[in-house]
Coordinates of C-alpha atoms in Angstrom, one line a residue:
M109 CA 28.8 149.6 90.3
S110 CA 28.0 153.1 91.5
G111 CA 30.4 155.9 90.9
K112 CA 31.2 156.1 94.6
R113 CA 32.1 152.4 94.7
R114 CA 34.3 152.7 91.7
Y115 CA 36.1 155.7 93.2
Q116 CA 36.7 153.8 96.5
T117 CA 38.0 150.7 94.5
R118 CA 40.4 152.8 92.6
R119 CA 41.5 154.6 95.7
W120 CA 42.3 151.4 97.6
A121 CA 44.0 150.0 94.6
S122 CA 46.3 153.0 94.4
V123 CA 47.0 152.8 98.2
S124 CA 47.7 149.1 98.1
G125 CA 50.0 149.6 95.0
A126 CA 51.9 152.3 96.9
V127 CA 52.3 150.1 99.9
S128 CA 53.5 147.2 97.8
R129 CA 56.2 149.5 96.3
M130 CA 57.5 150.6 99.7
P131 CA 60.8 148.9 100.7
P132 CA 60.5 146.2 103.3
L133 CA 60.9 147.1 107.0
G134 CA 64.3 145.5 107.2
A135 CA 65.6 147.6 104.3
I136 CA 64.3 150.8 106.0
I137 CA 65.9 149.9 109.3
E138 CA 69.3 148.9 107.8
T139 CA 69.4 152.1 105.7
L140 CA 68.6 154.2 108.8
L141 CA 71.3 152.4 110.7
I142 CA 73.9 153.1 108.0
V143 CA 73.0 156.7 107.7
G144 CA 72.7 157.0 111.5
G145 CA 76.2 155.7 111.8
L146 CA 77.6 158.4 109.5
V147 CA 75.6 161.1 111.4
A148 CA 76.9 159.7 114.7
Q149 CA 80.4 159.9 113.4
W150 CA 79.9 163.5 112.4
L151 CA 78.2 164.7 115.6
W152 CA 79.5 162.5 118.4
L153 CA 83.1 161.7 117.6
P154 CA 86.2 164.0 117.6
H155 CA 88.0 164.8 114.4
S156 CA 91.6 166.0 113.9
S157 CA 93.7 167.0 110.9
T158 CA 96.8 168.1 112.8
Q159 CA 98.1 165.1 114.6
A160 CA 101.2 163.2 113.4
D161 CA 101.2 162.4 109.7
A162 CA 97.9 164.2 109.2
G163 CA 99.5 167.4 110.2
Y164 CA 102.2 167.0 107.5
R165 CA 99.6 166.4 104.8
L166 CA 97.6 169.4 105.9
D167 CA 100.7 171.6 105.8
D168 CA 101.7 170.3 102.4
L169 CA 98.3 171.0 100.9
T170 CA 98.3 174.5 102.6
Q171 CA 101.7 175.3 101.2
L172 CA 100.6 174.4 97.7
L173 CA 97.2 176.1 97.7
Q174 CA 98.0 179.2 99.7
H175 CA 101.7 179.8 99.0
H176 CA 102.1 177.9 95.7
V177 CA 105.0 175.9 97.1
L178 CA 105.4 172.2 96.4
T179 CA 107.1 170.7 99.4
N180 CA 109.5 167.8 99.3
D181 CA 107.8 166.0 102.1
R182 CA 107.7 162.1 102.1
Y183 CA 103.9 161.9 102.3
S184 CA 101.9 161.8 99.0
L185 CA 99.9 164.8 98.0
I186 CA 97.6 162.7 95.7
G187 CA 95.0 162.0 98.3
P188 CA 95.1 165.5 99.9
L189 CA 94.6 167.1 96.5
F190 CA 91.1 165.6 96.4
S191 CA 90.3 167.4 99.6
T192 CA 91.0 170.8 97.9
P193 CA 87.3 171.7 97.8
L194 CA 87.0 171.3 101.5
W195 CA 90.1 173.4 102.1
L196 CA 88.6 176.1 99.9
L197 CA 85.3 175.8 101.8
G198 CA 87.2 176.3 105.0
R199 CA 88.4 179.7 103.8
V200 CA 84.8 181.0 103.9
N201 CA 83.2 178.8 106.6
Q202 CA 84.9 177.4 109.7
T203 CA 88.6 176.7 108.8
P204 CA 90.5 174.4 106.4
T205 CA 91.6 172.5 109.5
W206 CA 88.1 171.8 110.6
W207 CA 86.9 170.6 107.2
L208 CA 89.9 168.5 106.4
A209 CA 89.5 166.7 109.7
R210 CA 86.2 165.4 108.2
F211 CA 87.6 164.6 104.7
N212 CA 87.9 160.9 105.3
L213 CA 84.2 160.8 106.5
F214 CA 83.2 162.3 103.1
V215 CA 85.4 159.8 101.3
F216 CA 83.9 156.9 103.3
A217 CA 80.3 158.0 102.7
A218 CA 81.0 158.3 99.0
G219 CA 82.5 154.8 99.0
L220 CA 79.5 153.3 100.7
L221 CA 77.2 154.9 98.1
L222 CA 79.3 153.6 95.2
L223 CA 79.5 150.1 96.7
Y224 CA 75.7 150.1 97.0
R225 CA 75.2 151.4 93.5
L226 CA 77.5 148.7 92.1
L227 CA 76.2 145.8 94.1
R228 CA 72.5 146.4 94.6
P229 CA 71.3 145.6 91.1
R230 CA 73.2 142.3 91.1
V231 CA 73.1 141.1 94.7
D232 CA 70.5 140.7 97.4
G233 CA 69.8 144.0 99.1
G234 CA 70.0 142.6 102.6
L235 CA 73.5 141.3 102.0
V236 CA 74.6 144.6 100.5
R237 CA 73.2 146.7 103.4
G238 CA 74.6 144.3 106.0
F239 CA 78.0 144.7 104.4
L240 CA 77.8 148.5 104.5
L241 CA 76.5 148.5 108.0
I242 CA 79.3 146.3 109.3
L243 CA 81.8 148.5 107.5
T244 CA 80.3 151.6 109.2
A245 CA 79.9 150.3 112.7
A246 CA 81.9 147.1 113.1
S247 CA 85.3 147.6 111.5
M248 CA 88.5 149.6 111.8
F249 CA 87.0 152.4 109.8
P250 CA 85.3 154.3 112.7
N251 CA 88.7 155.1 114.2
H252 CA 90.2 156.1 110.9
L253 CA 87.4 158.5 110.1
E254 CA 88.4 160.7 113.0
N255 CA 91.6 161.9 111.3
Y256 CA 93.2 163.1 108.1
Y257 CA 95.5 160.1 107.5
G258 CA 95.8 158.7 104.0
E259 CA 94.7 155.1 104.5
V260 CA 90.9 155.7 104.1
F261 CA 91.4 157.3 100.7
T262 CA 93.5 154.4 99.5
A263 CA 91.2 151.7 100.9
I264 CA 88.1 153.2 99.4
C265 CA 89.7 153.8 96.0
V266 CA 91.1 150.3 95.8
G267 CA 88.1 148.5 97.3
V268 CA 85.5 150.3 95.1
G269 CA 87.8 150.3 92.1
V270 CA 88.4 146.6 92.1
L271 CA 84.6 145.9 92.4
A272 CA 83.9 148.3 89.5
A273 CA 86.7 146.7 87.4
V274 CA 85.3 143.2 87.8
I275 CA 81.5 143.5 87.8
G276 CA 81.0 146.9 86.0
G277 CA 80.8 147.4 82.2
R278 CA 83.7 148.3 80.1
A279 CA 83.5 152.1 81.0
R280 CA 83.1 151.4 84.7
A281 CA 86.0 148.9 84.5
V282 CA 88.3 151.6 83.1
I283 CA 87.2 154.0 85.8
G284 CA 87.7 151.3 88.4
W285 CA 91.3 150.6 87.4
V286 CA 92.0 154.3 87.3
A287 CA 90.7 154.6 90.9
V288 CA 92.8 151.7 92.0
A289 CA 95.9 153.3 90.5
V290 CA 95.2 156.6 92.1
G291 CA 94.6 155.0 95.5
V292 CA 97.8 153.0 95.3
A293 CA 99.8 156.0 94.2
N294 CA 98.6 157.7 97.4
A295 CA 100.4 155.0 99.4
P296 CA 103.3 153.8 97.3
A297 CA 104.0 150.8 99.6
T298 CA 100.8 149.3 98.3
L299 CA 102.2 148.8 94.8
V300 CA 103.0 145.2 95.8
G301 CA 99.4 144.6 96.7
L302 CA 98.3 146.0 93.3
G303 CA 100.9 143.8 91.6
L304 CA 99.3 140.7 93.1
V305 CA 95.8 142.0 92.2
A306 CA 96.9 142.5 88.6
L307 CA 98.6 139.1 88.4
R308 CA 95.5 137.4 89.7
R309 CA 93.3 139.2 87.2
M310 CA 95.8 138.5 84.3
F311 CA 95.8 134.7 85.0
S312 CA 92.0 134.5 85.4
Q313 CA 91.2 136.5 82.3
R314 CA 94.4 135.6 80.3
R315 CA 94.9 139.3 79.3
W316 CA 98.1 141.3 79.7
R317 CA 96.3 144.6 79.8
Y318 CA 95.6 144.4 83.5
A319 CA 99.3 145.1 84.1
L320 CA 98.6 148.7 82.9
A321 CA 97.0 149.5 86.3
G322 CA 100.3 148.7 88.0
V323 CA 102.3 150.6 85.4
G324 CA 99.9 153.6 85.8
A325 CA 100.2 153.6 89.6
A326 CA 104.0 153.3 89.4
A327 CA 104.1 156.2 86.9
L328 CA 102.1 158.4 89.2
V329 CA 104.4 157.6 92.2
G330 CA 107.5 158.3 90.1
A331 CA 106.1 161.5 88.7
E332 CA 105.2 162.9 92.1
A333 CA 108.6 161.9 93.5
W334 CA 110.3 163.6 90.5
L335 CA 108.3 166.8 90.9
R336 CA 108.7 167.1 94.7
R337 CA 112.1 165.5 95.4
G338 CA 114.0 165.7 92.1
S339 CA 114.1 161.9 91.2
P340 CA 111.4 159.3 90.4
F341 CA 113.2 157.0 92.9
A342 CA 113.4 159.4 95.8
T343 CA 110.9 158.1 98.3
G344 CA 111.7 160.5 101.1
Y345 CA 112.3 157.6 103.5
A346 CA 116.0 157.3 103.1
G347 CA 117.6 156.7 106.5
D348 CA 114.2 156.6 108.2
Q349 CA 114.4 154.7 111.4
G350 CA 112.9 154.4 114.9
V351 CA 114.5 154.9 118.3
R352 CA 116.7 152.5 120.2
T353 CA 114.7 150.4 122.7
I354 CA 115.0 147.0 124.3
M355 CA 113.7 145.4 121.2
P356 CA 116.6 143.7 119.4
F357 CA 115.9 145.1 115.9
S358 CA 115.1 148.7 116.9
A359 CA 116.8 151.7 115.4
H360 CA 117.5 149.9 112.2
P361 CA 116.3 151.7 109.0
G362 CA 114.2 150.6 106.1
F363 CA 113.3 146.9 105.6
S364 CA 115.4 145.7 108.4
Y365 CA 112.8 143.8 110.5
P366 CA 113.0 140.0 110.2
F367 CA 110.2 138.9 107.9
W368 CA 109.0 136.0 109.9
F369 CA 108.7 138.0 113.1
G370 CA 106.9 140.8 111.2
L371 CA 104.5 138.3 109.7
L372 CA 103.7 136.9 113.1
A373 CA 103.2 140.3 114.7
I374 CA 101.0 141.6 111.9
I375 CA 98.7 138.6 112.1
L376 CA 98.8 137.6 115.8
S377 CA 100.0 140.4 118.0
F378 CA 97.4 141.5 120.6
G379 CA 97.7 145.2 119.9
K380 CA 98.2 145.2 116.1
G381 CA 97.2 141.8 114.8
L382 CA 94.7 141.3 112.0
L383 CA 93.3 138.2 113.7
F384 CA 91.8 140.6 116.3
F385 CA 91.2 143.8 114.3
A386 CA 89.8 142.2 111.1
P387 CA 88.5 138.8 112.4
G388 CA 86.1 138.4 109.4
I389 CA 89.0 137.2 107.3
L390 CA 89.0 134.0 109.3
L391 CA 85.6 133.0 107.8
P392 CA 85.4 130.8 104.7
V393 CA 83.4 132.5 102.0
K394 CA 83.7 130.4 98.8
S395 CA 80.7 128.2 99.4
A396 CA 78.6 131.1 100.8
I397 CA 79.3 133.2 97.7
L398 CA 78.5 130.4 95.3
A399 CA 75.3 129.7 97.1
L400 CA 74.0 133.3 96.3
R401 CA 71.1 133.7 94.0
S402 CA 73.1 136.0 91.7
A403 CA 74.2 135.6 88.1
L404 CA 77.4 137.3 89.1
K405 CA 78.4 135.1 92.0
H406 CA 81.6 133.9 90.3
E407 CA 82.6 137.5 89.7
L408 CA 81.9 138.3 93.3
L409 CA 84.1 135.5 94.3
E410 CA 86.9 136.9 92.2
V411 CA 86.4 140.3 93.7
Y412 CA 86.8 138.9 97.2
E413 CA 89.9 137.0 96.1
L414 CA 91.3 140.2 94.6
W415 CA 90.6 142.0 97.8
L416 CA 92.5 139.3 99.8
A417 CA 95.4 139.4 97.3
F418 CA 95.7 143.1 98.0
V419 CA 95.8 142.4 101.8
V420 CA 98.5 139.7 101.2
G421 CA 100.5 142.2 99.3
L422 CA 100.3 144.7 102.2
V423 CA 101.4 142.0 104.7
L424 CA 104.4 141.0 102.4
V425 CA 105.6 144.6 102.2
Y426 CA 105.2 145.7 105.8
A427 CA 106.4 142.5 107.5
S428 CA 110.0 143.6 106.9
W429 CA 109.5 147.4 107.4
W430 CA 110.9 148.6 110.7
A431 CA 107.7 150.4 111.5
W432 CA 105.4 147.5 110.6
Y433 CA 103.1 148.6 113.5
G434 CA 102.3 151.9 111.9
G435 CA 103.8 154.2 114.6
W436 CA 101.9 155.5 117.6
T437 CA 98.4 154.9 116.2
W438 CA 95.4 152.8 117.1
G439 CA 95.5 149.3 115.7
P440 CA 97.1 148.1 112.5
R441 CA 97.0 151.4 110.6
F442 CA 98.6 150.1 107.4
F443 CA 96.0 147.3 107.0
L444 CA 92.8 149.3 107.2
F445 CA 91.9 147.8 103.8
A446 CA 91.5 144.4 105.4
S447 CA 88.2 145.6 106.9
I448 CA 86.6 145.5 103.5
P449 CA 86.9 141.7 102.8
A450 CA 86.5 141.0 106.5
S451 CA 83.2 142.9 106.6
F452 CA 81.9 141.3 103.4
A453 CA 82.7 137.8 104.8
V454 CA 80.7 138.5 108.0
A455 CA 77.8 139.9 106.0
L456 CA 77.7 136.8 103.9
H457 CA 77.5 134.4 106.8
L458 CA 74.8 136.5 108.5
R459 CA 72.6 135.9 105.5
D460 CA 73.6 132.2 105.0
R461 CA 70.8 130.2 106.7
A462 CA 72.4 126.9 105.6
S463 CA 75.5 127.3 107.8
S464 CA 76.4 124.6 110.3
L465 CA 76.3 125.1 114.1
P466 CA 80.1 125.5 114.5
L467 CA 80.3 128.0 111.6
N468 CA 77.4 130.0 113.0
L469 CA 79.0 130.0 116.5
L470 CA 82.3 131.3 114.8
T471 CA 80.3 133.9 112.9
L472 CA 78.6 135.1 116.1
L473 CA 82.0 135.4 117.8
V474 CA 83.5 137.2 114.9
L475 CA 80.6 139.6 114.7
L476 CA 80.8 140.5 118.5
L477 CA 84.6 141.0 118.1
S478 CA 84.1 143.2 115.0
F479 CA 81.6 145.4 116.8
W480 CA 84.0 145.7 119.8
V481 CA 86.7 146.8 117.3
G482 CA 84.4 149.5 115.9
I483 CA 83.4 150.8 119.4
N484 CA 86.9 150.6 120.8
G485 CA 88.5 152.5 117.9
A486 CA 85.8 155.2 117.9
V487 CA 85.5 155.7 121.6
F488 CA 88.4 154.4 123.7
G489 CA 91.4 154.9 121.4
Q490 CA 94.8 154.8 123.0
A491 CA 95.1 158.1 125.0
D492 CA 95.2 156.4 128.4
L493 CA 98.0 154.2 127.2
A494 CA 100.4 157.1 126.3
P495 CA 101.9 157.4 129.9
T496 CA 103.1 153.8 129.7
C497 CA 103.9 153.1 126.1
L498 CA 105.4 156.5 125.3
Y499 CA 107.5 156.6 128.5
N500 CA 111.1 157.6 128.1
N501 CA 111.0 158.3 124.3
F502 CA 109.0 155.2 123.3
A503 CA 111.1 152.9 125.4
Q504 CA 108.1 150.8 126.3
E505 CA 106.0 151.1 123.2
Q506 CA 106.3 147.4 122.5
L507 CA 104.0 146.7 125.4
C508 CA 101.2 148.2 123.3
W509 CA 102.0 145.9 120.4
F510 CA 102.3 142.5 122.0
T511 CA 100.8 142.3 125.5
P512 CA 97.0 141.9 126.0
D513 CA 97.2 144.1 129.1
F514 CA 98.3 147.2 127.1
S515 CA 96.6 146.4 123.8
V516 CA 94.1 149.1 122.8
L517 CA 91.5 146.4 122.4
W518 CA 91.8 144.8 125.8
H519 CA 93.1 147.6 128.0
P520 CA 89.5 148.9 128.7
L521 CA 88.8 145.5 130.3
V522 CA 91.9 146.0 132.5
V523 CA 90.6 149.4 133.6
A524 CA 87.2 147.9 134.3
Y525 CA 88.8 145.2 136.4
Q526 CA 91.0 147.6 138.3
S527 CA 88.0 149.9 139.0
G528 CA 86.2 147.0 140.6
W529 CA 83.7 146.9 137.7
H530 CA 82.2 150.2 139.1
W531 CA 80.7 152.0 136.1
N532 CA 81.2 155.5 137.4
V533 CA 84.9 154.9 138.1
F534 CA 85.4 153.2 134.7
A535 CA 83.6 156.0 132.8
R536 CA 85.6 158.7 134.5
T537 CA 88.9 156.9 133.9
E538 CA 88.1 156.3 130.2
G539 CA 86.7 159.8 129.7
L540 CA 83.3 158.6 128.4
T541 CA 81.4 161.7 127.6
P542 CA 77.7 161.8 126.8
A543 CA 78.6 161.9 123.1
Y544 CA 80.7 158.8 123.4
L545 CA 77.9 157.0 125.3
G546 CA 75.5 158.0 122.5
Y547 CA 77.8 156.4 119.9
I548 CA 78.1 153.2 122.0
G549 CA 74.3 153.1 122.2
Y550 CA 74.1 153.4 118.4
S551 CA 76.6 150.6 118.0
V552 CA 74.8 148.3 120.5
L553 CA 71.6 148.9 118.6
A554 CA 73.2 147.9 115.3
L555 CA 74.8 144.9 116.9
V556 CA 71.5 143.7 118.3
Y557 CA 69.8 144.1 115.0
L558 CA 72.4 142.1 113.1
A559 CA 73.1 139.5 115.7
A560 CA 69.6 138.6 116.8
P561 CA 68.6 136.5 113.8
L562 CA 71.9 134.7 113.9
A563 CA 71.7 134.1 117.6
L564 CA 68.2 132.7 117.4
R565 CA 69.2 130.4 114.5
T566 CA 72.3 129.3 116.4
G567 CA 70.2 128.7 119.5
R568 CA 67.8 126.5 117.7
Q569 CA 70.6 124.5 116.1
A570 CA 72.3 124.1 119.5
W571 CA 69.0 122.9 121.1
S572 CA 68.3 120.4 118.3
A573 CA 71.9 119.1 118.6
A574 CA 71.7 118.8 122.4
R575 CA 68.3 117.0 122.2
T576 CA 69.6 114.6 119.6
W577 CA 72.6 113.8 121.6
A578 CA 70.6 113.4 124.8
E579 CA 68.1 111.1 123.2
G580 CA 70.8 108.8 121.9
N581 CA 73.1 108.8 124.8
L582 CA 70.6 108.9 127.7
K583 CA 68.7 105.9 126.2
L584 CA 72.1 104.1 126.0
V585 CA 72.9 104.9 129.6
V586 CA 69.4 103.8 130.8
T587 CA 69.7 100.6 128.8
R588 CA 73.1 99.7 130.3
F589 CA 71.9 100.6 133.8

């Protein structure tokens, strides 16, 4: 072989080797969609750190860092302390308010990266990227990334921490439980959720040491309360209550709401119900997880069950709280964490090619609703509902909790119907700016990418079932005729 031929052979071998090492097209597209979702959040959606509870957290952090004063406010400073670098950056670029409004976006992006690093070596990459993409575009997170509330910090710390504690090595497990304790301390009401997680882990592993996570979180909560309010048992919520309205249990403080009514409302109400805002929790996952080609499928099943245990703990706590609905906020604010197991369940069934026709139809419906939740929370919000539901000092706020007409999820359809389905009127009424339309376009693109394979698979199953039914039944009809 001549020197020229040998050179060309080596050259093509190197090129083909480089091509073989390139990630598949699907991986590239999914990664671009995930990163594109974060960029779209940064560029196209509004961000605020001053509204409602977020403003109190901003003021508490500012008082501490600028005036060295530790306030006795009810809202935890644990999460906001992690945003200190952004507050300091705001002193030299933009403002602290501007940067803190985007703190939750940084937390969420870090959470996605950690989830990927923990899962990718052990689980199919398509499943992991699908999970992260659904979290980014088709969950309650897009709405929560627009503000400085504390739920994102808690959800990411607990979600990632539980995963690291179960499937990581010993060092990662310790770090994972510490992250869980810190996230729970940021929202003391979630201690019950952590208690159920610790109990579930203790029974499965037959080790008492997992109770230390709950003890650590409770110690952090007590220490902060002692430093800021003079007693480890001073929560800052003493006497806290809502206004008197037509609702029979309004204006009662503390855990005064009937548990059964709260349970029904948290799960089934049109404006706050988990059934609508985290529909993925309806999907069965055990068989889908155990069918994975992963040596850690049993550990993944336990992670999912621990995530669900945390959600159950949240429901048990808030079902009796007078403000179970989370105040004047979009959707079930206190239950943002439910988006993590819900998104994982949807991603599982998108990759499960052995699912039956009814289950695939349910998955497709859940996926569509999940994307609508993401778009609705990011773009539509609840601003146009304020004149009705905040009328006369919140006298009609319950309309936004329970009725479909004034639910944040379904009210845009009411507006579309009232506008005669004229796009220009609808867009003007809902305030759809070019930035919002760009975000909707991104979400639709992600939806089409994820839904197309499932829709084709479901269509083939439906056609096969219809043909089988027709062959049997039509032959019987013709024979009888």
